[in-house]
Short mmCIF file of C-alpha atoms and ligand atoms in Angstrom, two decimals:
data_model
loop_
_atom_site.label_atom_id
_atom_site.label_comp_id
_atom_site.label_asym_id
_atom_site.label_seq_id
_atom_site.Cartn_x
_atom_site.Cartn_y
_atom_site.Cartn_z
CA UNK A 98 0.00 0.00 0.00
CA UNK A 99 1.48 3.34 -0.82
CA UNK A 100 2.82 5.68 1.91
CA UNK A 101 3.05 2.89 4.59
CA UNK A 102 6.17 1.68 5.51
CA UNK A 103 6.79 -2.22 5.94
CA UNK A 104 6.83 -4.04 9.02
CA UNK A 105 6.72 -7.00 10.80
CA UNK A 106 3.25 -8.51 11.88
CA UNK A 107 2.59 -11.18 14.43
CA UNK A 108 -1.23 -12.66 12.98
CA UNK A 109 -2.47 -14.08 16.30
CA UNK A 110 -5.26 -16.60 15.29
CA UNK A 111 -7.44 -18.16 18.46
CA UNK A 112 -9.87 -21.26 18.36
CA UNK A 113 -13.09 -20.09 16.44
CA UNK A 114 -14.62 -20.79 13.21
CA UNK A 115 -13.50 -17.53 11.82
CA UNK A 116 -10.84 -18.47 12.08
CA UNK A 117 -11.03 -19.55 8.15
CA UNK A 118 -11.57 -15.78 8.04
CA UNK A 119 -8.24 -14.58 8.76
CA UNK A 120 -6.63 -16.32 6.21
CA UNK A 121 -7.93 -13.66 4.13
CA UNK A 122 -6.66 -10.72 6.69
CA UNK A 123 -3.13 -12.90 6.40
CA UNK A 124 -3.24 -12.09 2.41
CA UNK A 125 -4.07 -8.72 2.88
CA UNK A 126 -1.33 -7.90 5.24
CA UNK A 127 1.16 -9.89 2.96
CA UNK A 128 0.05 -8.01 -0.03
CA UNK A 129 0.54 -4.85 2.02
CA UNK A 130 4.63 -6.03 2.04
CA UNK A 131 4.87 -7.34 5.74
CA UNK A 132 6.23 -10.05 7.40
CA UNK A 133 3.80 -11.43 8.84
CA UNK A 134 4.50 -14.56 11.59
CA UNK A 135 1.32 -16.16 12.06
CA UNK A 136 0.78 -17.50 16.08
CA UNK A 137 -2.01 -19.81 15.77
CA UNK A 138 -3.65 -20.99 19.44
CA UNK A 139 -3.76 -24.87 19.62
CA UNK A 140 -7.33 -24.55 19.55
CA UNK A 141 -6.83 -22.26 15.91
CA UNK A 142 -5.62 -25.36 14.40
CA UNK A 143 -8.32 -27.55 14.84
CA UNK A 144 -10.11 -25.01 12.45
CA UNK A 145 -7.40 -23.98 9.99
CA UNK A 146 -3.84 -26.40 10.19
CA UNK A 147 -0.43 -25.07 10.01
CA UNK A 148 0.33 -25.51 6.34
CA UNK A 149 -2.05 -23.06 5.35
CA UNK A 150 -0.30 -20.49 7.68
CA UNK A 151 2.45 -21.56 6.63
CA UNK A 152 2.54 -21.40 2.98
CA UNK A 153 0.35 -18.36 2.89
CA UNK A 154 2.75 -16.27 5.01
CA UNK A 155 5.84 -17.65 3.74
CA UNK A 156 6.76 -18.74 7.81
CA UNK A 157 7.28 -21.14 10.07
CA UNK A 158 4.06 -21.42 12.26
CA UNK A 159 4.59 -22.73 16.28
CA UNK A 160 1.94 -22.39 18.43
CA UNK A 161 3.62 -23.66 21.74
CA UNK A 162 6.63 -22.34 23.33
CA UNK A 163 8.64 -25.43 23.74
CA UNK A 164 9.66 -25.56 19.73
CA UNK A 165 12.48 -23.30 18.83
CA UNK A 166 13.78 -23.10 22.20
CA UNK A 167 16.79 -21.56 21.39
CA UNK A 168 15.01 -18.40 19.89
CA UNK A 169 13.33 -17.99 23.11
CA UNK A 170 10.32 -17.66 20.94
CA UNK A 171 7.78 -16.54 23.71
CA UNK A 172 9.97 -13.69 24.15
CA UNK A 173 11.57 -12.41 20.64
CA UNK A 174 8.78 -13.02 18.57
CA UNK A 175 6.32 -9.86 20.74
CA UNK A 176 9.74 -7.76 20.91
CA UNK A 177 10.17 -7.58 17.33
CA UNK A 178 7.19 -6.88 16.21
CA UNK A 179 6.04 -3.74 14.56
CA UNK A 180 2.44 -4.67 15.57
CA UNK A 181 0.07 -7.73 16.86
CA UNK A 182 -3.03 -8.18 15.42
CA UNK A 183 -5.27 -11.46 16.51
CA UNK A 184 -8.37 -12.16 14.41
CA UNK A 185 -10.35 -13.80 15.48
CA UNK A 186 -9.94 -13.10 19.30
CA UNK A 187 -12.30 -15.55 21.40
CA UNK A 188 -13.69 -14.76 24.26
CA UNK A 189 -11.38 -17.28 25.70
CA UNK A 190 -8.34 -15.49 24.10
CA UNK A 191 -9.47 -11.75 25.35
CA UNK A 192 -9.90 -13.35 29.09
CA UNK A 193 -6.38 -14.92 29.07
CA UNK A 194 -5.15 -11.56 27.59
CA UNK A 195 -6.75 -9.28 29.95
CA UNK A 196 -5.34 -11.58 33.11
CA UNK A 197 -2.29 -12.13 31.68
CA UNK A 198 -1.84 -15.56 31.53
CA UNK A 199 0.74 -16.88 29.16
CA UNK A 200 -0.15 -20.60 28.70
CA UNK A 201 0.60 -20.54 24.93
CA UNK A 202 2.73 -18.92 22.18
CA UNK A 203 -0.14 -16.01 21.60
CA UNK A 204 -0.70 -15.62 25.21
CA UNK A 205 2.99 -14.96 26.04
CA UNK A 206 4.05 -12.80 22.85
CA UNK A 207 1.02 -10.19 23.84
CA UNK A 208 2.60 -10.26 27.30
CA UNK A 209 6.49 -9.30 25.67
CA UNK A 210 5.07 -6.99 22.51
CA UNK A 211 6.01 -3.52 23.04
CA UNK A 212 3.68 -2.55 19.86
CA UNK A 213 0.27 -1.49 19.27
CA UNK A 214 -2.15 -4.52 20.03
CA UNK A 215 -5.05 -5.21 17.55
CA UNK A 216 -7.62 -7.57 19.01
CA UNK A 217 -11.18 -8.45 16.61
CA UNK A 218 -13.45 -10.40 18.63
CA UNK A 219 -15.37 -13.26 16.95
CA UNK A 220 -18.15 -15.16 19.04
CA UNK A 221 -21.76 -15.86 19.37
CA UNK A 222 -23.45 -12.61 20.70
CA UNK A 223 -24.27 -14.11 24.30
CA UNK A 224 -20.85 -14.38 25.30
CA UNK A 225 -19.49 -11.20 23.79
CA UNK A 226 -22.60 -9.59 25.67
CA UNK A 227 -21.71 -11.28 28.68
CA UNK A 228 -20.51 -8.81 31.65
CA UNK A 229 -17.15 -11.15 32.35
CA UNK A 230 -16.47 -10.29 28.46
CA UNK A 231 -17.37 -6.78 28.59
CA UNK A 232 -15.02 -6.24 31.59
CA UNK A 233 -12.52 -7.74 30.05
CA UNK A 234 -12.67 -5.80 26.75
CA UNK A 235 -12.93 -2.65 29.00
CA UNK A 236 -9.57 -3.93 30.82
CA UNK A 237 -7.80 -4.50 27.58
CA UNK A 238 -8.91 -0.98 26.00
CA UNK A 239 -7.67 1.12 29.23
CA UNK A 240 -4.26 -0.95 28.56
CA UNK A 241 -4.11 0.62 25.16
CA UNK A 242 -5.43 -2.53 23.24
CA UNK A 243 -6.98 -1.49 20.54
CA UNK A 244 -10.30 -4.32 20.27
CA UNK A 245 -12.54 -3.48 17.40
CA UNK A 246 -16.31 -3.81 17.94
CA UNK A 247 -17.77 -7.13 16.10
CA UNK A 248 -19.70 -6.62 13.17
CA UNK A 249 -23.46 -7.51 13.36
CA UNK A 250 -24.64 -10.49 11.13
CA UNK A 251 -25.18 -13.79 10.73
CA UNK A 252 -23.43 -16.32 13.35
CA UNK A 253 -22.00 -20.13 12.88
CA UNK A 254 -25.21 -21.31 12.54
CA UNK A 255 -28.93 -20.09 12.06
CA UNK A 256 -28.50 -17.07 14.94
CA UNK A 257 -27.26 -13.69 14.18
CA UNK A 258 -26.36 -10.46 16.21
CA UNK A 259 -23.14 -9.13 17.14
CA UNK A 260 -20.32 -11.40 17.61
CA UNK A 261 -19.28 -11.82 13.69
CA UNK A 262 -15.44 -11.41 12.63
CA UNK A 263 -15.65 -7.69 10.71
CA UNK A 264 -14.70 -7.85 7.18
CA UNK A 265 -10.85 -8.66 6.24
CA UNK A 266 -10.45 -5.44 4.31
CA UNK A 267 -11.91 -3.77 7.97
CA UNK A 268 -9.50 -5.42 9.88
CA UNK A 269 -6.82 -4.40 7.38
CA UNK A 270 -7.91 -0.94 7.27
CA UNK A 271 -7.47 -0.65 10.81
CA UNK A 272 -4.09 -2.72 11.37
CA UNK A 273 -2.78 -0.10 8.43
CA UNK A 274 -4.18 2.81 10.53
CA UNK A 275 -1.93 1.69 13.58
CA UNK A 276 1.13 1.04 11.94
CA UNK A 277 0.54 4.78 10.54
CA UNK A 278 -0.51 6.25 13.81
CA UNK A 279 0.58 3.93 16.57
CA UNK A 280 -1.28 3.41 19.11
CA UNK A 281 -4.38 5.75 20.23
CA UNK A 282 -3.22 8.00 22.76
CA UNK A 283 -4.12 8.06 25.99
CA UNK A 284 -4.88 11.79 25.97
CA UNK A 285 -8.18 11.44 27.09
CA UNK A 286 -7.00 9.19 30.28
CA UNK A 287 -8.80 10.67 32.99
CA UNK A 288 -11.29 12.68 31.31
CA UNK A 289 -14.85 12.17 31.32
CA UNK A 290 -16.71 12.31 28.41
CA UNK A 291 -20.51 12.78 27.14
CA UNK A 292 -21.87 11.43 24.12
CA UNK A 293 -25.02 11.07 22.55
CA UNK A 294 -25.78 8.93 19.65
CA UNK A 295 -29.08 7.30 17.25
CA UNK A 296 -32.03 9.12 16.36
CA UNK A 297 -34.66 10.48 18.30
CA UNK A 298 -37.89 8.21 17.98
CA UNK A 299 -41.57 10.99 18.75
CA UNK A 300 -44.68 8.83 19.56
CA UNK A 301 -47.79 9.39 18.00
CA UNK A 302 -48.95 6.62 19.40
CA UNK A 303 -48.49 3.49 20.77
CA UNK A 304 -47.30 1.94 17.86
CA UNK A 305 -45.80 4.80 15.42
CA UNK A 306 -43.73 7.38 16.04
CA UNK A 307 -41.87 9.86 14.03
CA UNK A 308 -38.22 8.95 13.59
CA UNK A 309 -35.12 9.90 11.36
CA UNK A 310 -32.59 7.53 9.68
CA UNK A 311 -29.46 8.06 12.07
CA UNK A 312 -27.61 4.88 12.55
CA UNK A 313 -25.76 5.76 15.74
CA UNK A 314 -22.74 4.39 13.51
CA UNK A 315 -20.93 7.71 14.05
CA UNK A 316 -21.27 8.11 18.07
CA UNK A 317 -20.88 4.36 18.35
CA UNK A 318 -17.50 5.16 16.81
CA UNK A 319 -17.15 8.02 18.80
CA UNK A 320 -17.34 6.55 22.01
CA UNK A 321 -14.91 3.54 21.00
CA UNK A 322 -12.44 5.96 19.96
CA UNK A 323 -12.91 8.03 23.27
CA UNK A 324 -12.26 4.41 25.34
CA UNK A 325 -9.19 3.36 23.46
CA UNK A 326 -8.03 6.80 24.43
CA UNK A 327 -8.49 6.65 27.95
CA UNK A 328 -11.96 8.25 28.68
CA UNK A 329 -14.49 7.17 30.79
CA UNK A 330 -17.64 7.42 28.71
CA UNK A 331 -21.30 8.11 28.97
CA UNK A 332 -23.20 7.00 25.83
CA UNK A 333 -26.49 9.29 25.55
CA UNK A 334 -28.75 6.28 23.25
CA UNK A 335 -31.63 6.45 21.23
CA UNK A 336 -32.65 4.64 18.66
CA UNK A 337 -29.12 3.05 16.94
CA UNK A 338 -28.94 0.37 13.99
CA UNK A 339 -25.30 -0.88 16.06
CA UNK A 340 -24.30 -2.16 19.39
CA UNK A 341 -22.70 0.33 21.83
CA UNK A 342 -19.45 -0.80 22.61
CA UNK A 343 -17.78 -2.48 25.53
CA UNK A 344 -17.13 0.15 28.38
CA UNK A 345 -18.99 2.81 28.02
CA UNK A 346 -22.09 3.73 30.26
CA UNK A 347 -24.94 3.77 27.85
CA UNK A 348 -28.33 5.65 29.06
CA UNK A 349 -31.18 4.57 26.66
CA UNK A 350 -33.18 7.02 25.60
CA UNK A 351 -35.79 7.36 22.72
CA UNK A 352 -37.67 11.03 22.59
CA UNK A 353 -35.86 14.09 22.36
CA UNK A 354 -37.11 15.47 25.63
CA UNK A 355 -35.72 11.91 27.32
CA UNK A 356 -32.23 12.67 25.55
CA UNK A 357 -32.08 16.31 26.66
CA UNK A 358 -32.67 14.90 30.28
CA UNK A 359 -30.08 12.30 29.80
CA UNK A 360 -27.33 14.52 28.34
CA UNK A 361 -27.90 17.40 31.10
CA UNK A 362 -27.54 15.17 33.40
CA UNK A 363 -24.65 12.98 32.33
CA UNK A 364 -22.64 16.59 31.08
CA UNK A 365 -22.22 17.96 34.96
CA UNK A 366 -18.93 17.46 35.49
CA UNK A 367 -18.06 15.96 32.07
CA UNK A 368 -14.90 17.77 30.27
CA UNK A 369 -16.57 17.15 26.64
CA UNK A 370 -19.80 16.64 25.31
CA UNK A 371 -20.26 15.65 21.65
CA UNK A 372 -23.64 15.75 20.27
CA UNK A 373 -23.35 13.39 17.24
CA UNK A 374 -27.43 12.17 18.00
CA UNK A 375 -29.42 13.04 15.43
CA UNK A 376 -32.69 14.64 17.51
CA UNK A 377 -36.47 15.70 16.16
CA UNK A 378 -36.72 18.90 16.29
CA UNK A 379 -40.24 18.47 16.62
CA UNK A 380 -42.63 15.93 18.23
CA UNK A 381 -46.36 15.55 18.36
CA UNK A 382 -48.13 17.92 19.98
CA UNK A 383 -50.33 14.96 21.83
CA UNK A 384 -49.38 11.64 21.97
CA UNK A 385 -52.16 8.93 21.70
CA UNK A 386 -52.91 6.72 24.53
CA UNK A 387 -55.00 4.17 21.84
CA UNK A 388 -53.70 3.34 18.39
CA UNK A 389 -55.00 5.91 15.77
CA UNK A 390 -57.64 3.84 13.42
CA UNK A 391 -57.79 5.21 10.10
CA UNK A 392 -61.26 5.61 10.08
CA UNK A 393 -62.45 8.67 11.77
CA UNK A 394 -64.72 7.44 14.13
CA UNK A 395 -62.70 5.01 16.22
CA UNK A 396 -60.51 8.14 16.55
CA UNK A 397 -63.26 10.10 17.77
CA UNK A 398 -64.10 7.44 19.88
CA UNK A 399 -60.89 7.64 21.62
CA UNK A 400 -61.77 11.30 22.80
CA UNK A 401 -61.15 13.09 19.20
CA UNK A 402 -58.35 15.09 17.94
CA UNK A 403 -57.21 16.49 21.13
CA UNK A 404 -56.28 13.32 22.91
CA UNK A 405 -55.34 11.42 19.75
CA UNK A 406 -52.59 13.82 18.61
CA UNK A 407 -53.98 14.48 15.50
CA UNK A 408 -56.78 16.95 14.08
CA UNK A 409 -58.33 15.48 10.75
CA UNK A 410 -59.79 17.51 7.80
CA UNK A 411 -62.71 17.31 5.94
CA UNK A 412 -62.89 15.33 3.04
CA UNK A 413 -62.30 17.92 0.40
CA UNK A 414 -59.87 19.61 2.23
CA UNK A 415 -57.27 16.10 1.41
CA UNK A 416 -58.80 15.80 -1.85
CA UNK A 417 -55.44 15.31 -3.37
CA UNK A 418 -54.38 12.67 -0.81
CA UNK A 419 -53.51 9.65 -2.70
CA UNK A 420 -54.46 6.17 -1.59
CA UNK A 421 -57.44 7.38 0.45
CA UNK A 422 -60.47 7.28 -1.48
CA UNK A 423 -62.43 8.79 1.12
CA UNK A 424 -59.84 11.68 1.52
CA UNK A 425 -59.74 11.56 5.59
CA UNK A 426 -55.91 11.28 6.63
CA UNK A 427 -55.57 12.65 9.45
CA UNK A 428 -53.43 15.65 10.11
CA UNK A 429 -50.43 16.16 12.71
CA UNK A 430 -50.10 18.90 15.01
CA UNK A 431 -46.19 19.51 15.64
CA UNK A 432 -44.57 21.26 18.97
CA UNK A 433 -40.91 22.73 18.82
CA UNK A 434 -38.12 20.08 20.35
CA UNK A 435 -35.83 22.29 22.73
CA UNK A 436 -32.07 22.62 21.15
CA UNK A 437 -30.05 20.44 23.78
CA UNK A 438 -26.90 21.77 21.87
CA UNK A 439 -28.17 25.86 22.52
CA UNK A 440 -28.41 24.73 26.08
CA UNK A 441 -25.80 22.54 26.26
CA UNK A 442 -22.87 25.38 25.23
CA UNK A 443 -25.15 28.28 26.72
CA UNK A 444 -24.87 26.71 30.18
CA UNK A 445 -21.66 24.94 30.46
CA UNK A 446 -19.23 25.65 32.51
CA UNK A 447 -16.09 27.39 30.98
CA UNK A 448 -13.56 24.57 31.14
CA UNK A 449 -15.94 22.14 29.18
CA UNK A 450 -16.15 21.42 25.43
CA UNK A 451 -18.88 21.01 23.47
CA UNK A 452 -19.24 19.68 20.13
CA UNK A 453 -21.96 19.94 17.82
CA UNK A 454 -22.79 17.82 14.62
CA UNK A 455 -24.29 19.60 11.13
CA UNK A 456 -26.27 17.54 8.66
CA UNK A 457 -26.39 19.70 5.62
CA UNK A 458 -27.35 20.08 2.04
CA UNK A 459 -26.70 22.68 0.29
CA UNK A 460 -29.72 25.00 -1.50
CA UNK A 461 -30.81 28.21 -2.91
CA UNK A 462 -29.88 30.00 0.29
CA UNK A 463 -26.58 29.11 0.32
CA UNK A 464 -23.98 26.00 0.31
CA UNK A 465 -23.36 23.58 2.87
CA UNK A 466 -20.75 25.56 4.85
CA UNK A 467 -22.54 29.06 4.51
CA UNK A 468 -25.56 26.64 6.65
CA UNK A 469 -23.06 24.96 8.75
CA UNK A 470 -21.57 28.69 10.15
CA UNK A 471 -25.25 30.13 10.68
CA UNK A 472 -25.62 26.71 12.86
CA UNK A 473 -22.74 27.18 14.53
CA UNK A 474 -23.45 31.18 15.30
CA UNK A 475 -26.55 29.58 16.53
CA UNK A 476 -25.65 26.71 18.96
CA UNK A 477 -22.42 28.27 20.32
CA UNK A 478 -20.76 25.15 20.60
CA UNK A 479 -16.32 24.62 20.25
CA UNK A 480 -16.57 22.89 17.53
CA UNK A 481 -18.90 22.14 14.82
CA UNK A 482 -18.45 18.40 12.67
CA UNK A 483 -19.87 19.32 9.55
CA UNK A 484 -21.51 16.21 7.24
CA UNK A 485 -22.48 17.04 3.56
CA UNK A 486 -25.75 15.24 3.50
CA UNK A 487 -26.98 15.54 -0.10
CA UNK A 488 -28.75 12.97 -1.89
CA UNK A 489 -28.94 11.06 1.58
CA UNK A 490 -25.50 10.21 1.94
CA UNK A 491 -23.50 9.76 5.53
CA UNK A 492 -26.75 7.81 6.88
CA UNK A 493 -25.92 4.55 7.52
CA UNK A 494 -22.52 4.70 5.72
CA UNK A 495 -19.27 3.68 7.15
CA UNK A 496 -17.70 5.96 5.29
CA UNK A 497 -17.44 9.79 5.73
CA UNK A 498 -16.26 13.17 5.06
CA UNK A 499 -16.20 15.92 7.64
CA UNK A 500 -15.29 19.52 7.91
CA UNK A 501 -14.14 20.75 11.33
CA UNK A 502 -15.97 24.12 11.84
CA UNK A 503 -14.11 26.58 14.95
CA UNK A 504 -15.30 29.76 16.22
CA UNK A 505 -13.19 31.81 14.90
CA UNK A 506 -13.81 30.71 11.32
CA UNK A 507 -11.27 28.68 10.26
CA UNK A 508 -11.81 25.16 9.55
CA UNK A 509 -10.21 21.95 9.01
CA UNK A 510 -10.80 19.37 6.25
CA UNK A 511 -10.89 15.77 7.35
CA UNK A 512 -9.97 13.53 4.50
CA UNK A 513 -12.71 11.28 3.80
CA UNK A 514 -11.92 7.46 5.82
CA UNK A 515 -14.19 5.68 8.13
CA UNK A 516 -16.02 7.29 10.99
CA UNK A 517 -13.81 5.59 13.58
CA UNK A 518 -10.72 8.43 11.40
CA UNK A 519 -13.73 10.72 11.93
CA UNK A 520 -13.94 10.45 15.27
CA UNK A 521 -10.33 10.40 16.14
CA UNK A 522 -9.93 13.63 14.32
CA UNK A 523 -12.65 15.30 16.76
CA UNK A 524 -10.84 13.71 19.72
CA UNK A 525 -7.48 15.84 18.38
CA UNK A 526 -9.33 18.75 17.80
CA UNK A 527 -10.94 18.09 21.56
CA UNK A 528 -7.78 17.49 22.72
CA UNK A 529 -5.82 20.69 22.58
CA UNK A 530 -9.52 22.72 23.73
CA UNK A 531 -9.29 20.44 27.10
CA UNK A 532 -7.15 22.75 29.88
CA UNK A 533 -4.51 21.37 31.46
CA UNK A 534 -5.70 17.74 33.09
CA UNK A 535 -5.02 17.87 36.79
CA UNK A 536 -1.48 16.42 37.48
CA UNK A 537 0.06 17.05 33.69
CA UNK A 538 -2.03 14.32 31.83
CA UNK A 539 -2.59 16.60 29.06
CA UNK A 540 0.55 17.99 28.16
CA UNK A 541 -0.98 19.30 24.60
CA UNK A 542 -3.92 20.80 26.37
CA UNK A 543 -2.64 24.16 25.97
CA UNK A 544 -6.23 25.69 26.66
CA UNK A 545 -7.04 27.51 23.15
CA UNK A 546 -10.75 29.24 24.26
CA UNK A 547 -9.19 32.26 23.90
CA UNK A 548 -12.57 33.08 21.44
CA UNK A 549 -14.72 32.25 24.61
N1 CTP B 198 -29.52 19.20 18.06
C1 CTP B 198 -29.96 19.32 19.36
N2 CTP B 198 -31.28 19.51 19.62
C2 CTP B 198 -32.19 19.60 18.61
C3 CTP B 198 -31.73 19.47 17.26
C4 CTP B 198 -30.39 19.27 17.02
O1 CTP B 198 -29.14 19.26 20.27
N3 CTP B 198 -33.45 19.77 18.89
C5 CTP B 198 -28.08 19.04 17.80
C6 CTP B 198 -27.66 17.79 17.07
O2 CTP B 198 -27.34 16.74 17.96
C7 CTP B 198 -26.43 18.26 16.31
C8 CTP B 198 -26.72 19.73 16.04
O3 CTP B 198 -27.71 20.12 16.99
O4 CTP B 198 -25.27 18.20 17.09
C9 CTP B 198 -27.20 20.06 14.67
O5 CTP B 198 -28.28 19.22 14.30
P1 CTP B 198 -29.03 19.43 12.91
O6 CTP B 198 -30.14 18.48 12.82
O7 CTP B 198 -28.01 19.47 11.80
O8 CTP B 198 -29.52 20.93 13.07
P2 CTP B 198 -30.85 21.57 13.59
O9 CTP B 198 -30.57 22.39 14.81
O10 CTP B 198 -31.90 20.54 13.71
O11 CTP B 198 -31.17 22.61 12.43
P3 CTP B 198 -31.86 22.37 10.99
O12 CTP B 198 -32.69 21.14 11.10
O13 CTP B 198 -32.66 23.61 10.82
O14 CTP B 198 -30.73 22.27 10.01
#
């Protein structure tokens, strides 16, 4: 791959079935011009045998300490290395690592490797989900381990959730990341950090609601970037098409007015917030205690407009509606959402940062960054992360291009990568806002709110 440099790569394999998987992640990292040493567990080799390492990578293959002896191999093989990725990591492996046992090959090179750590879990969704897993995911990320979240799919057999190996080229983008960057730093260590993510869901009903198509993709990545960096997070939820990560306090939430509760809350004595939730910014002006029937009647059974949360016309006043011959569809009423952002940076206290998100597309009235800087003269926020959301895109994606908007005008252009580059680039920028940390954590955090 152009611009990265060479290295040597320890491939730690453990005992699951995706294990098949990283064969494909070995290829990668060959074709990307490293040495890679493959470290399968014992338990790897009941899935995938040691010639296929072996003539795939071009190396020997031991998986027990005792061959080699004279190498010391438990020893040299972690001190060379440029960088230690295991795929798949069981749930097995990530307990042994995070107590640092060093029964095996694997075990004892992540004990002697002096390099960034990439772990990707791979297991069935109960045991990644299970609290002795989470804790020791949480363990291994405040050691600097860098563990990717699973991806969310189809299992080993007919279940699916999270627990699936991500994609080879993922895990490749990220092991090409570290050997670029090193390892995250722990810049945030000791900071707490506020972070709300998803889409505000607004009830109409008992069964419908008005809702918007945030993923929670970008805060989910948010708050994993903010843990491999030291932070202890709060995750503000509402409605999110991904799994929070391993960690992180997560508040649920699902209306705007719950989220605004959540984040006020969770922000007193925070040192950021980042408001990457996507929140109505209106809801119905009633809510329905009863399903809303179509037909007019059962609605005015249910007390009428004013309790059902909707006021209906007349028939010729929806003439035009298609699909309902008799032309009564019901109307909406809409009431303004509060701005939790407005609040947020009107009432914080000086020393905290708080970073807003912009959705926009650009139109008569101007183009995307002439609507971003009215936003951010409007919310008064640090920072504004500016998304170009024409013709629908950033939704959903997992890829992404962001402006960083400051006060003072200037900006920075993040080049377009995943939202886990995204989201490191607002922890930079968050970074050198942050004063000082108490007892010289932050020694970048010369305090720049000079514009405040
Ligand atoms: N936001 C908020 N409260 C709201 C609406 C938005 O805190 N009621 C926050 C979002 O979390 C985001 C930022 O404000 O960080 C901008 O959100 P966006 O939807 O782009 O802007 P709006 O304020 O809704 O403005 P508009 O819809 O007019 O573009």
């Amino acid at each position: 791959m152009a611009g990265l440099r060479p290295g040597r790569v320890v491939l730690g394999v453990s005992g699951g079935i995706a294990a098949y998987k990283a064969c494909s992640v070995l290829r990668l990292l060959v074709e990307d011009g490293h040495e890679v040493r493959v470290v399968p567990t014992p338990a790897a080799l009941r899935f995938v045998g040691e010639a296929t390492w072996a003539a795939l990578s071009r190396q020997p293959v031991t998986t027990d300490v005792w061959t080699d002896v004279h190498e010391v191999p438990h020893v040299s093989i972690g001190r060379s290395a440029d960088l230690v990725v295991v795929a798949p990591a069981t749930a097995d492996l990530l307990a042994r690592a995070a107590h640092g046992l060093a029964d095996d090959l694997l075990t004892s090179t992540l004990l002697t490797a002096g390099c960034p750590v990439l772990m990707v879990p791979a297991m069935h969704t109960e045991m990644w989900r299970h609290p002795a897993t989470r804790a020791n995911v949480a363990t291994l990320r405040e050691r600097g381990v860098v563990v990717l979240e699973p991806a969310v799919g189809r299992l080993t057999g007919a279940d699916s959730g999270p627990g699936r190996l991500p994609e080879p080229e993922t895990i490749a983008a990220a092991a090409r990341r570290l050997l670029s960057r090193g390892p995250a730093p722990a810049d945030l260590a000791g900071r707490r950090v506020v972070i709300s993510a998803g889409g505000t869901r607004e009830p109409l009903d008992p069964v419908r609601y008005l809702g918007n198509r945030s993923s929670g993709r970008q805060g989910v990545a948010l708050a994993t970037s903010a843990v491999a960096r030291g932070a202890g997070v709060t995750l503000v939820a509402a409605a999110m098409d991904v799994e929070p990560p391993a960690g992180v306090e997560i508040v649920r939430v699902e209306t705007a007015l719950e989220l605004r509760e959540a984040v006020l809350a969770a922000a007193g004595g925070a040192d950021a917030v980042v408001m990457a939730a996507a929140v109505a910014d209106f809801r119905p002006a009633t809510v329905s205690p009863f399903k809303i029937k179509k037909d007019r009647e059962a609605a005015a059974d249910d007390g009428g407009a004013a309790t059902s949360g909707v006021e209906t016309f007349g028939a010729g006043e929806v003439a035009g509606a298609a699909g309902d011959p008799a032309g009564d569809a019901p109307t909406v009423r809409l009431v303004r959402n509060p701005d939790v952002l407005a609040e947020l940076s009107a009432r914080r206290p000086r020393e905290q940062v708080v970073v807003g998100f912009a959705a926009e597309t650009g139109d008569a009235e101007g183009d995307v960054l002439d609507h971003a800087r009215r936003k951010f003269a409007r919310k008064g926020c640090d920072l504004l992360v500016v998304n170009d959301v024409s013709g629908g895109r950033v939704f959903g994606e997992r890829r992404t291009q962001v402006v960083l908007l400051r006060p003072d005008g200037s900006l920075t252009e993040v080049p377009e990568g995943t939202k886990e580059d995204v989201s490191d680039a607002v922890w930079d920028e968050v970074v050198k806002l942050l004063p000082p940390a108490r007892g010289g954590r932050n020694d970048q955090g010369t305090a720049q709110r000079s514009d405040r």
